[in-house]
Tab-separated table of C-alpha atoms in Angstrom:
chain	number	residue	atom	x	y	z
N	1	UNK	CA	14.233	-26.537	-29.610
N	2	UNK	CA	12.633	-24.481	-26.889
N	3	UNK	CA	14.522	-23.789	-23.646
N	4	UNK	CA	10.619	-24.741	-22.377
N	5	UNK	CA	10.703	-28.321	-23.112
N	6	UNK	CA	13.875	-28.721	-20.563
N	7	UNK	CA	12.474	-26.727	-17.841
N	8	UNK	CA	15.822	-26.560	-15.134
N	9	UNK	CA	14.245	-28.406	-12.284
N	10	UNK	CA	17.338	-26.638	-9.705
N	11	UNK	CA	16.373	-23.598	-10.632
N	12	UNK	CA	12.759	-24.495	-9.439
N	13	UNK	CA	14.474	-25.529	-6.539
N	14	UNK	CA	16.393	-23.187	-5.455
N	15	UNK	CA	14.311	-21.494	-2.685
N	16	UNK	CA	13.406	-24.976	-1.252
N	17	UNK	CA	16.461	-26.011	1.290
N	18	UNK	CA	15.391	-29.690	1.797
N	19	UNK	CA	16.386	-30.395	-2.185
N	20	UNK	CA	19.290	-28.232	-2.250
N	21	UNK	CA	22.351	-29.793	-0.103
N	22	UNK	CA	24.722	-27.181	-1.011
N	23	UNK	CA	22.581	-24.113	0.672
N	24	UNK	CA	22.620	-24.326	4.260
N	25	UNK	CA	19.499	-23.025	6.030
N	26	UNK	CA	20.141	-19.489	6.965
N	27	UNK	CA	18.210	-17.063	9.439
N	28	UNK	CA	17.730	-14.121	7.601
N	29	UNK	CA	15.285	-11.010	7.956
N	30	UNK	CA	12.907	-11.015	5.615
N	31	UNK	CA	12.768	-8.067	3.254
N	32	UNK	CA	8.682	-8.632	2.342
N	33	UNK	CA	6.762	-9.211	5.235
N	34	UNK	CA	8.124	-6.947	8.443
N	35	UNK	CA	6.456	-4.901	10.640
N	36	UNK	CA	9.919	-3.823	12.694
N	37	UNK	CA	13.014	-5.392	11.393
N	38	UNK	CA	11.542	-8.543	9.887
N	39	UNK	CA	13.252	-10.995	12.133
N	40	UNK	CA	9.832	-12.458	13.238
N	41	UNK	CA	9.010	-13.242	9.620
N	42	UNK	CA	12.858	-14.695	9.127
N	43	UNK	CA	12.694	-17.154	12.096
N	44	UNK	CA	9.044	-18.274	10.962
N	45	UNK	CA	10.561	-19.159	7.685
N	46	UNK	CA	13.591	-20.706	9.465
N	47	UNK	CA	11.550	-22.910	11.179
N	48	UNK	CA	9.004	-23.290	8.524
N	49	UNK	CA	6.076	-21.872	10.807
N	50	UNK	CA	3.226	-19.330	10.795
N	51	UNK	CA	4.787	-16.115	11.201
N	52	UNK	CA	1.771	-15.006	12.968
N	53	UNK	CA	2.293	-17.720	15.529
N	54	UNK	CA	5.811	-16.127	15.932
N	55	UNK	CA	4.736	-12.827	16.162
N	56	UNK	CA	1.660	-13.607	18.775
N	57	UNK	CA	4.768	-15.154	20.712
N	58	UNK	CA	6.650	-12.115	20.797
N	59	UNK	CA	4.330	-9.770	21.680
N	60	UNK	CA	3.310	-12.408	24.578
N	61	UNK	CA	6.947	-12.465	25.390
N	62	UNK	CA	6.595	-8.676	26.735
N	63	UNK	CA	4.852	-10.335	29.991
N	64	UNK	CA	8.183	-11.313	30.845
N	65	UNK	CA	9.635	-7.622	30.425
N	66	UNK	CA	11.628	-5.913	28.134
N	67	UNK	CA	14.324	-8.565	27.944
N	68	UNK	CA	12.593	-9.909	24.542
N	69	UNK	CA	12.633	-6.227	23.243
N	70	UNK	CA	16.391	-6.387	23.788
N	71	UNK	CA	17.040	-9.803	22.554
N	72	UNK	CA	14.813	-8.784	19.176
N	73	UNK	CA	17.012	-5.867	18.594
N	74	UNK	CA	20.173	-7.368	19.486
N	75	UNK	CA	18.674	-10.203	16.836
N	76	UNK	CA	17.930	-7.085	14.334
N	77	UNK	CA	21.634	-5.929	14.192
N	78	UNK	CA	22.843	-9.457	14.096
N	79	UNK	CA	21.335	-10.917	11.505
N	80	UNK	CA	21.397	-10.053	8.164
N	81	UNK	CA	18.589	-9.504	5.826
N	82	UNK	CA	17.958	-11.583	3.113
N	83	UNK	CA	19.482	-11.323	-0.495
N	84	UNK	CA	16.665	-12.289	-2.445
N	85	UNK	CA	13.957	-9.231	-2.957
N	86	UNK	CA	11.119	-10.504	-4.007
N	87	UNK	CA	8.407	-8.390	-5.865
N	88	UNK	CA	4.643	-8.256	-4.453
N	89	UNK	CA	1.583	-6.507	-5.888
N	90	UNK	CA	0.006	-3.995	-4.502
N	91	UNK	CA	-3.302	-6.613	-3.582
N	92	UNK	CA	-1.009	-9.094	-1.963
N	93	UNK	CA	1.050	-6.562	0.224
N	94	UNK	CA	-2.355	-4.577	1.557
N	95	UNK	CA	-3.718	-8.231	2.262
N	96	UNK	CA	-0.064	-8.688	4.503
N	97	UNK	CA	-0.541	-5.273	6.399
N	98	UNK	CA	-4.455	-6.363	7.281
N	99	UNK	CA	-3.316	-9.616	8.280
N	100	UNK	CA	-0.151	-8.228	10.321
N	101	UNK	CA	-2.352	-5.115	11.923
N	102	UNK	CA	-4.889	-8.461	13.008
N	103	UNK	CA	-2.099	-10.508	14.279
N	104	UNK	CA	-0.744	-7.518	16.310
N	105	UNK	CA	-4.086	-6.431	17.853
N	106	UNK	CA	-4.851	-9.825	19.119
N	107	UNK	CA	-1.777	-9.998	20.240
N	108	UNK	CA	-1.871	-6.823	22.605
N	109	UNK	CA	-5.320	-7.954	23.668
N	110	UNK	CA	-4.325	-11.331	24.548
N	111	UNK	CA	-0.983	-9.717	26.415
N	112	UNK	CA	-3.449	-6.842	28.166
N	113	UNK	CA	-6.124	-9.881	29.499
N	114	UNK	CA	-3.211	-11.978	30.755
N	115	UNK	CA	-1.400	-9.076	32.789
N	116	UNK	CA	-4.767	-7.731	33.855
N	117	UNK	CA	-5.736	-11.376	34.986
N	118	UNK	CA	-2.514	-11.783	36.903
N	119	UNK	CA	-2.961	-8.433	38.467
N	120	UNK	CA	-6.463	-9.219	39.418
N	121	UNK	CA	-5.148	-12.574	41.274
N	122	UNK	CA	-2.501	-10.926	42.893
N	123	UNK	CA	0.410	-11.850	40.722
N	124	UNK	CA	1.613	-7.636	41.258
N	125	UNK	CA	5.369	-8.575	40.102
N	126	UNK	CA	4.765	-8.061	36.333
N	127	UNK	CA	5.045	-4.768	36.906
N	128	UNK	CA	8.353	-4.238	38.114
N	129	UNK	CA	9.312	-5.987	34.784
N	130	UNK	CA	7.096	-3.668	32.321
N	131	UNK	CA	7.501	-0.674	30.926
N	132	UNK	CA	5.931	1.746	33.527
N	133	UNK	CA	7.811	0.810	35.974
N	134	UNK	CA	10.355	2.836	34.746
N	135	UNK	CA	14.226	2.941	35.987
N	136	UNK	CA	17.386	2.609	34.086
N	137	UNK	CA	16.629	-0.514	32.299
N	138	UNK	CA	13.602	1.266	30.830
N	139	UNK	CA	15.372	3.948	29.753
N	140	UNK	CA	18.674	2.350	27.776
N	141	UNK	CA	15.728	-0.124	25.913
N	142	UNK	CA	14.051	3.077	24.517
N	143	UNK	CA	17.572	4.822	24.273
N	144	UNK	CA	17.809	1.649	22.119
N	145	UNK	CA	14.623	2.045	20.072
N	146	UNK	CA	15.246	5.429	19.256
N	147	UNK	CA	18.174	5.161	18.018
N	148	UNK	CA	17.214	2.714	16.217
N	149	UNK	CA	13.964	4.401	14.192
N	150	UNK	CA	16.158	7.703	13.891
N	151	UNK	CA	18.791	5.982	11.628
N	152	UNK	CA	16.218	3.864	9.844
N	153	UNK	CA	15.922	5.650	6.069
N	154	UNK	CA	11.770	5.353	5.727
N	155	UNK	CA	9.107	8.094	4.958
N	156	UNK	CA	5.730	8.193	6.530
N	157	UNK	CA	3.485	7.412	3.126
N	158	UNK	CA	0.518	9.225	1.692
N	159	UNK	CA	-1.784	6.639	0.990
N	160	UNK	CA	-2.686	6.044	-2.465
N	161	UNK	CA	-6.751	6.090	-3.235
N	162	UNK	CA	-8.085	7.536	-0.055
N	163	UNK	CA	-12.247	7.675	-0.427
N	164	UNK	CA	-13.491	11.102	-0.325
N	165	UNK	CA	-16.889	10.191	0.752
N	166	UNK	CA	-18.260	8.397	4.518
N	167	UNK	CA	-20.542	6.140	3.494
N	168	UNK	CA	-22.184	2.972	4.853
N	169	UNK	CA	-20.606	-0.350	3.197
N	170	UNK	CA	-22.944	-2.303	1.238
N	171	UNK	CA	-20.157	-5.516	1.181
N	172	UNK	CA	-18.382	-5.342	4.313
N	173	UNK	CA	-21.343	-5.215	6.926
N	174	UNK	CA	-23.011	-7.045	9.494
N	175	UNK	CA	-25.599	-4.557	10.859
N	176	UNK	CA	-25.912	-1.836	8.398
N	177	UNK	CA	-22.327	-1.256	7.344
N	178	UNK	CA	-21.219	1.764	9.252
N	179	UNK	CA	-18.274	0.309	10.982
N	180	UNK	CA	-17.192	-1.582	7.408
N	181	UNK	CA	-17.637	2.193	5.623
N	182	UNK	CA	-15.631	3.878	8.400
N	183	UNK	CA	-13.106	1.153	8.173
N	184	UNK	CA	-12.831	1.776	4.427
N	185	UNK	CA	-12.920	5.633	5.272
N	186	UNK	CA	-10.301	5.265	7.465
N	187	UNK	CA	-7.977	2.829	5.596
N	188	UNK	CA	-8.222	0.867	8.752
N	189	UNK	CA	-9.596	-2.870	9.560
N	190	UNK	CA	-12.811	-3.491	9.658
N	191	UNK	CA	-12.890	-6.282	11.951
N	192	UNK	CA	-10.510	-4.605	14.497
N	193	UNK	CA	-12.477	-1.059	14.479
N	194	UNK	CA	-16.084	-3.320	15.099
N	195	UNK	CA	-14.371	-4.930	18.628
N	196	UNK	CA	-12.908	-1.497	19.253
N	197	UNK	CA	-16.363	-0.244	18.942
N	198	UNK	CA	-18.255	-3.338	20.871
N	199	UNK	CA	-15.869	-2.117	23.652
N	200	UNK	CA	-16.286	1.277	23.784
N	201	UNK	CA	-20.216	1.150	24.001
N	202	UNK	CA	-19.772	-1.234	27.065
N	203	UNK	CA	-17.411	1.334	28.467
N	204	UNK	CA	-20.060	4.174	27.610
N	205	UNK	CA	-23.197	2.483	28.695
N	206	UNK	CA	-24.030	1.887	25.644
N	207	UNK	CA	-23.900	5.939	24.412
N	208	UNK	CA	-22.176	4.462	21.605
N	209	UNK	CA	-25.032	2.626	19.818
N	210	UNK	CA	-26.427	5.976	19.805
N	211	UNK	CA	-23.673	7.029	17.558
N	212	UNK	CA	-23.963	4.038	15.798
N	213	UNK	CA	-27.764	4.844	14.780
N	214	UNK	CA	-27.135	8.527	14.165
N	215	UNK	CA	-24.944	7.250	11.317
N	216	UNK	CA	-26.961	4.872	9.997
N	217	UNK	CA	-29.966	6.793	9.662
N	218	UNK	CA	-27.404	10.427	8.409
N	219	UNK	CA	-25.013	8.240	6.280
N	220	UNK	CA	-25.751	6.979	3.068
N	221	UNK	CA	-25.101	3.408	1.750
N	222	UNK	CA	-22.062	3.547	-1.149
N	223	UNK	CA	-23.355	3.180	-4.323
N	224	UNK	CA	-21.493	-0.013	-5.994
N	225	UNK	CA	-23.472	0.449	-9.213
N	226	UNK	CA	-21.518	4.174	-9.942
N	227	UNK	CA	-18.424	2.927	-8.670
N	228	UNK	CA	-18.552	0.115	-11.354
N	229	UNK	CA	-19.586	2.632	-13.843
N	230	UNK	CA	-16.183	4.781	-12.974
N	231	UNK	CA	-14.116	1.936	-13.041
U	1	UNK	CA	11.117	17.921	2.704
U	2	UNK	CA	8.285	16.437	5.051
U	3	UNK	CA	9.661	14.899	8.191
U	4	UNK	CA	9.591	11.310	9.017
U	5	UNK	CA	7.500	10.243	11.784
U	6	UNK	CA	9.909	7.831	12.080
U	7	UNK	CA	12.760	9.799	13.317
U	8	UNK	CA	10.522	12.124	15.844
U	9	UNK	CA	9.191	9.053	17.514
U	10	UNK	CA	12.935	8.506	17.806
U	11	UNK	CA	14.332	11.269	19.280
U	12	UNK	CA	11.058	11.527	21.414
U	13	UNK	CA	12.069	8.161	22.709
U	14	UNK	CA	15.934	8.955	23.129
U	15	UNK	CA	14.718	11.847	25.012
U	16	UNK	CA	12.177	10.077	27.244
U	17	UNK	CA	14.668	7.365	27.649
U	18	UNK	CA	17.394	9.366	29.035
U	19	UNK	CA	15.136	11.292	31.349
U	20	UNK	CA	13.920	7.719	32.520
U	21	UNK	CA	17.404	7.250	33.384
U	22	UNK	CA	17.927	10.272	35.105
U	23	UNK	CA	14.992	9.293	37.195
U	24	UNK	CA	16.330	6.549	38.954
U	25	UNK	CA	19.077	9.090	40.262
U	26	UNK	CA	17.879	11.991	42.810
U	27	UNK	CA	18.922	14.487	40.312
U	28	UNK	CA	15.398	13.838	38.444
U	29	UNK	CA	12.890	16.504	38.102
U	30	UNK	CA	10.330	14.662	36.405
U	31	UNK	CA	8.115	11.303	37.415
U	32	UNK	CA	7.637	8.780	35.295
U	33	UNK	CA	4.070	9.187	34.569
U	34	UNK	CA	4.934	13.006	33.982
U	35	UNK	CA	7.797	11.444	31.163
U	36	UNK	CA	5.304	8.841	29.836
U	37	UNK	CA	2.804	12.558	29.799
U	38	UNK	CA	4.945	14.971	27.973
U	39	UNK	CA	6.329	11.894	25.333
U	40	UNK	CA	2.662	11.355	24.305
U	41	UNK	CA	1.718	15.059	23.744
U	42	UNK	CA	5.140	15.810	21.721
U	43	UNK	CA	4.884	12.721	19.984
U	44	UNK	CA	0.781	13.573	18.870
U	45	UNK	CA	1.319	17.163	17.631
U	46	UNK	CA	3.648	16.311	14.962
U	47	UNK	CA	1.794	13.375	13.936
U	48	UNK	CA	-1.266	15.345	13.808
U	49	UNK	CA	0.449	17.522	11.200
U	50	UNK	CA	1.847	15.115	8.957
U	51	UNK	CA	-1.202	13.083	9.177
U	52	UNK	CA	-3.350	16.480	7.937
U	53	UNK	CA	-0.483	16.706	4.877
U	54	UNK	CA	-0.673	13.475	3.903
U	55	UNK	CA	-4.534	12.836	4.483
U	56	UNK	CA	-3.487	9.568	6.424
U	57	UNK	CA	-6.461	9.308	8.438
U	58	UNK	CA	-6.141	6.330	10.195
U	59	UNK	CA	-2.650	8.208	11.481
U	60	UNK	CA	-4.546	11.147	12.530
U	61	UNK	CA	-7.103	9.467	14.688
U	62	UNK	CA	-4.040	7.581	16.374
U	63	UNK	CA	-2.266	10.917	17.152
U	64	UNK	CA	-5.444	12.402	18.288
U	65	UNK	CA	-5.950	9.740	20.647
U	66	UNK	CA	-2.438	9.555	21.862
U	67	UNK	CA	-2.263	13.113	21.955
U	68	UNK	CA	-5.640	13.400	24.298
U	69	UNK	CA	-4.250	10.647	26.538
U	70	UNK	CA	-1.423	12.494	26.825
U	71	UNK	CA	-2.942	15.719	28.364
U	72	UNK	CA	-5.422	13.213	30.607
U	73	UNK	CA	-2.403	11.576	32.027
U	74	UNK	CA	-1.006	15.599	32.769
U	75	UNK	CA	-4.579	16.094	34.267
U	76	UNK	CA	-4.545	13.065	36.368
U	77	UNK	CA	-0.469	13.515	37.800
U	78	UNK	CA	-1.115	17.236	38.771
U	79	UNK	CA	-4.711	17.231	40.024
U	80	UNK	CA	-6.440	15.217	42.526
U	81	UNK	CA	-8.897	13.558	41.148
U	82	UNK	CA	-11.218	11.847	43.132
U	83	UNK	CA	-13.691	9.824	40.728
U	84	UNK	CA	-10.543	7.770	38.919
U	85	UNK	CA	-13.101	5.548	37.011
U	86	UNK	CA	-15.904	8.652	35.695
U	87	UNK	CA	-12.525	10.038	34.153
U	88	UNK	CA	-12.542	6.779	31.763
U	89	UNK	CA	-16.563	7.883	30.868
U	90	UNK	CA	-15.977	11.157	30.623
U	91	UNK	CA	-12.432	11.012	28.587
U	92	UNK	CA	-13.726	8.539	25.712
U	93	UNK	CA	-16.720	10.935	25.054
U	94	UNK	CA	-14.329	14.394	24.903
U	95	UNK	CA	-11.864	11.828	22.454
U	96	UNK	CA	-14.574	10.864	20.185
U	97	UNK	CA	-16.015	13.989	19.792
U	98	UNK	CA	-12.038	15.330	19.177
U	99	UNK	CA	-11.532	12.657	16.950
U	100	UNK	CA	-14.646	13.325	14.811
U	101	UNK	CA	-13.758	17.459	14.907
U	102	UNK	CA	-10.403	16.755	13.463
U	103	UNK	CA	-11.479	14.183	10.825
U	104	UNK	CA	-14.046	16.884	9.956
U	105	UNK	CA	-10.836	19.232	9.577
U	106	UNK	CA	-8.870	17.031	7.253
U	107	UNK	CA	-11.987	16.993	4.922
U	108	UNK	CA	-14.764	19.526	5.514
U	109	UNK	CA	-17.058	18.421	2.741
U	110	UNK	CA	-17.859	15.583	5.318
U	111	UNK	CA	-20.392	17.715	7.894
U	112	UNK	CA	-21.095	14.927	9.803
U	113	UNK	CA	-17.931	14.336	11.120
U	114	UNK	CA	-18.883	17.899	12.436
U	115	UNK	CA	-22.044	16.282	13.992
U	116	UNK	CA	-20.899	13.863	15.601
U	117	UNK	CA	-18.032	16.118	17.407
U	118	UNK	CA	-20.904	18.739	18.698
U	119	UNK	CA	-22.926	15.483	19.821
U	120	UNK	CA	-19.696	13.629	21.858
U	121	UNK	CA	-18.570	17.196	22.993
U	122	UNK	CA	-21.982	17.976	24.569
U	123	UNK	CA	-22.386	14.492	25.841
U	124	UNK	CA	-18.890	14.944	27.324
U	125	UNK	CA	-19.941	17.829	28.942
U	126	UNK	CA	-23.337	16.921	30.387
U	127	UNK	CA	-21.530	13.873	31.614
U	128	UNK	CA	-19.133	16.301	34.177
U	129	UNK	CA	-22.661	17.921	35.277
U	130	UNK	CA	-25.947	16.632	34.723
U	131	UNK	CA	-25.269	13.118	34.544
U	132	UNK	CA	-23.295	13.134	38.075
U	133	UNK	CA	-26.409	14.402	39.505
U	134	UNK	CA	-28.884	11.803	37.448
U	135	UNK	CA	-26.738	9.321	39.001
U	136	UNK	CA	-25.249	7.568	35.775
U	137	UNK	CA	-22.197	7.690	36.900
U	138	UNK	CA	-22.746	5.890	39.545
U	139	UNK	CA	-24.630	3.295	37.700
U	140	UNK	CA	-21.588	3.431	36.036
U	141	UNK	CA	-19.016	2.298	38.710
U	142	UNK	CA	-21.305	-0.730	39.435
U	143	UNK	CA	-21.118	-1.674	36.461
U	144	UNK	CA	-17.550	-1.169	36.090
U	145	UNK	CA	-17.080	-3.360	39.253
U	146	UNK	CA	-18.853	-6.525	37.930
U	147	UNK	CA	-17.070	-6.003	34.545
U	148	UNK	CA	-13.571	-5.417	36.102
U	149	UNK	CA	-13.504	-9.062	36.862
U	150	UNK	CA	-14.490	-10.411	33.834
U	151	UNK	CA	-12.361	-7.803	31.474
U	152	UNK	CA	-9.218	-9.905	31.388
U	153	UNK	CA	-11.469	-12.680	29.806
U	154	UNK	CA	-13.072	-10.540	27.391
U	155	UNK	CA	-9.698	-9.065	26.209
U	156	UNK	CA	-8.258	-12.456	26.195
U	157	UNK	CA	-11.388	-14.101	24.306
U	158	UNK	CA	-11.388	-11.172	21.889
U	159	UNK	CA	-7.576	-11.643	21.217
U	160	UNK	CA	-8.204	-15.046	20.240
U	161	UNK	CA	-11.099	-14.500	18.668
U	162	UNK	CA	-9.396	-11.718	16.371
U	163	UNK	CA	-6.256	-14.043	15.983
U	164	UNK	CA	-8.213	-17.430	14.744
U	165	UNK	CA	-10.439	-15.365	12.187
U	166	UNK	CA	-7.375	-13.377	11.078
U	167	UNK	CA	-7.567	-14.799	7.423
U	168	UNK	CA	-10.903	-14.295	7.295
């Protein structure tokens, strides 16, 4: 008899806390999916939400000054991470980082157009509470931080496969690829470097769709029929 | 052994954090803006170098930037500058064109990274003298003045924008 035709039903069950009355639900900070610590991911899990909604929160939660730096640390020191490590491929953890490095962005741009808008309506008081206001506060939070990434144990990585050649993306484009080639140039995302770029030809009356057709006509378009061939 | 990035950001910041103490006493011989200044330059040198040894690019054109905005910031404390907003024209023409030399350092089989640096250098230069007196820049400021007030909406529409299509 195969073990296969008894499959263990708890052991399927063992991640899911609603079928399992002996685990309590535990925060924990997740070991897969961090950006800082991890706690972000951890509470989203806890409360069985959209980390991204929990991580648009936080950065939000900056309008309100560096208290929520200080309770995320003092959250990062208390709570433990979790136990289980759980393996990811290589496709599945560069699919996390482009979705985290989105989440983040729209985060700070969301933050910068609500303090902006306040400070365009008067509302001048935010900026006692930020960061450039300065003053001892301030400086014990990035005492804090410091600390904090001295003592953590990670290198700065080489990245794997980085393209050797600039050229103009055939698949990722919406114009004639030069932002989606750039993007793949860069190891950067796309989407991300195309607003940053929509912005900085408004700020440079529109000098930057110059650049933008200089490389279109100088750059080539990648070849996907070679690349195939190598592969 | 290469350094971690990691630990220079952090003593950068233990260092900046302590002199942001210090400034709230009298004893301080530094501003804020001055801390905020020097934090940003010795924070984009190194990161400039280990970018260049580990061919991270995207890590090099983020330590460029910061490293530029660093020495702007320096300009701006000790100098009076009158023309607050041409700065912002000016400065994102010099960065792009720094931006594109260095990326044309880190891999010099790539000449028009080398282009595009003597274009945005040139155009950053023409900006400080011929465009002044073409009057751009003050085409410029007016349109910086109708777009100041709807910038907050733009940043916060692009947020959102960015945020709903982030699966996409």
């Amino acid at each position: 008899m195969n073990d296969q035709d008894f499959p263990n039903i708890f052991d399927e069950q063992k991640d899911d806390y609603s079928y399992n009355p002996i685990r309590k639900k535990k925060l924990e900070r997740s070991n897969h999916n961090r950006i800082i610590t991890g706690i972000c991911a951890g509470i989203g899990k806890y409360f069985n939400t959209d980390v991204s909604v929990i991580r648009i929160i936080a950065v939000l939660s900056l309008l309100f000054g560096l208290w929520s730096v200080v309770v995320y640390f003092i959250l990062s020191l208390t709570v433990s991470a979790e136990l289980e490590t759980r393996i990811i491929s290589d496709e599945e953890k560069e699919l996390q980082i482009k979705l985290n490095f989105r989440t983040v962005t729209s985060g700070v741009l969301m933050l910068s157009g609500i303090y902006f808008g306040f400070s365009s309506f008067g509302f001048q008081f935010l900026q006692f509470q930020l960061f450039l206001s300065g003053g001892i506060f301030s400086g014990i939070v990035l005492i804090g931080i410091g600390i904090f990434l001295y003592t953590s144990n990670s290198q700065t990585t080489a990245l794997l496969n980085p393209p050797s050649n600039f050229n103009r993306s055939s698949t990722d484009k919406i114009i004639t690829g030069v932002c989606g080639g750039l993007a793949k140039y860069l190891s950067i995302e796309a989407q991300t470097l195309r607003i940053a770029f929509i912005i900085l030809t408004a700020l440079t009356l529109g000098l930057f769709s110059i650049l933008y057709l200089l490389l279109s006509v100088l750059v080539f378009q990648e070849n996907l029929k070679s690349n195939d061939d190598i592969t | 052994m290469m350094i971690s990035l990691k630990k220079i950001t952090g003593i950068i910041l233990i260092v900046s954090g302590l002199l942001f103490v210090l400034e709230s006493f009298p004893i301080s011989f530094l501003s804020a803006n001055e801390i905020i200044s020097y934090s940003l330059l010795a924070f984009g040198i190194p990161a400039v170098y280990i970018s260049l040894n580990l061919g991270n690019r995207a890590l090099l054109v983020f330590a460029s930037i910061v490293f530029m905005i660093g020495i702007l910031l320096l300009i701006q404390i000790n100098y009076e500058i009158i023309d607050t907003r041409g700065i912002v024209f000016v400065s994102i023409l010099l960065i792009t064109g720094s931006i594109s030399f260095m990326l044309f350092l880190e891999n010099t089989s790539q000449k028009i990274f080398l282009l595009l640096a003597v274009v945005f250098l040139l155009l950053g230069y023409l900006s400080v003298t011929m465009f002044k007196k073409m009057g751009l820049l003050i085409l410029s400021n007016k349109i910086a003045n109708y777009a100041e007030d709807i910038w907050p909406i733009a940043l916060l529409l692009t947020g959102l924008f960015l945020f709903l299509n982030r699966k996409k």
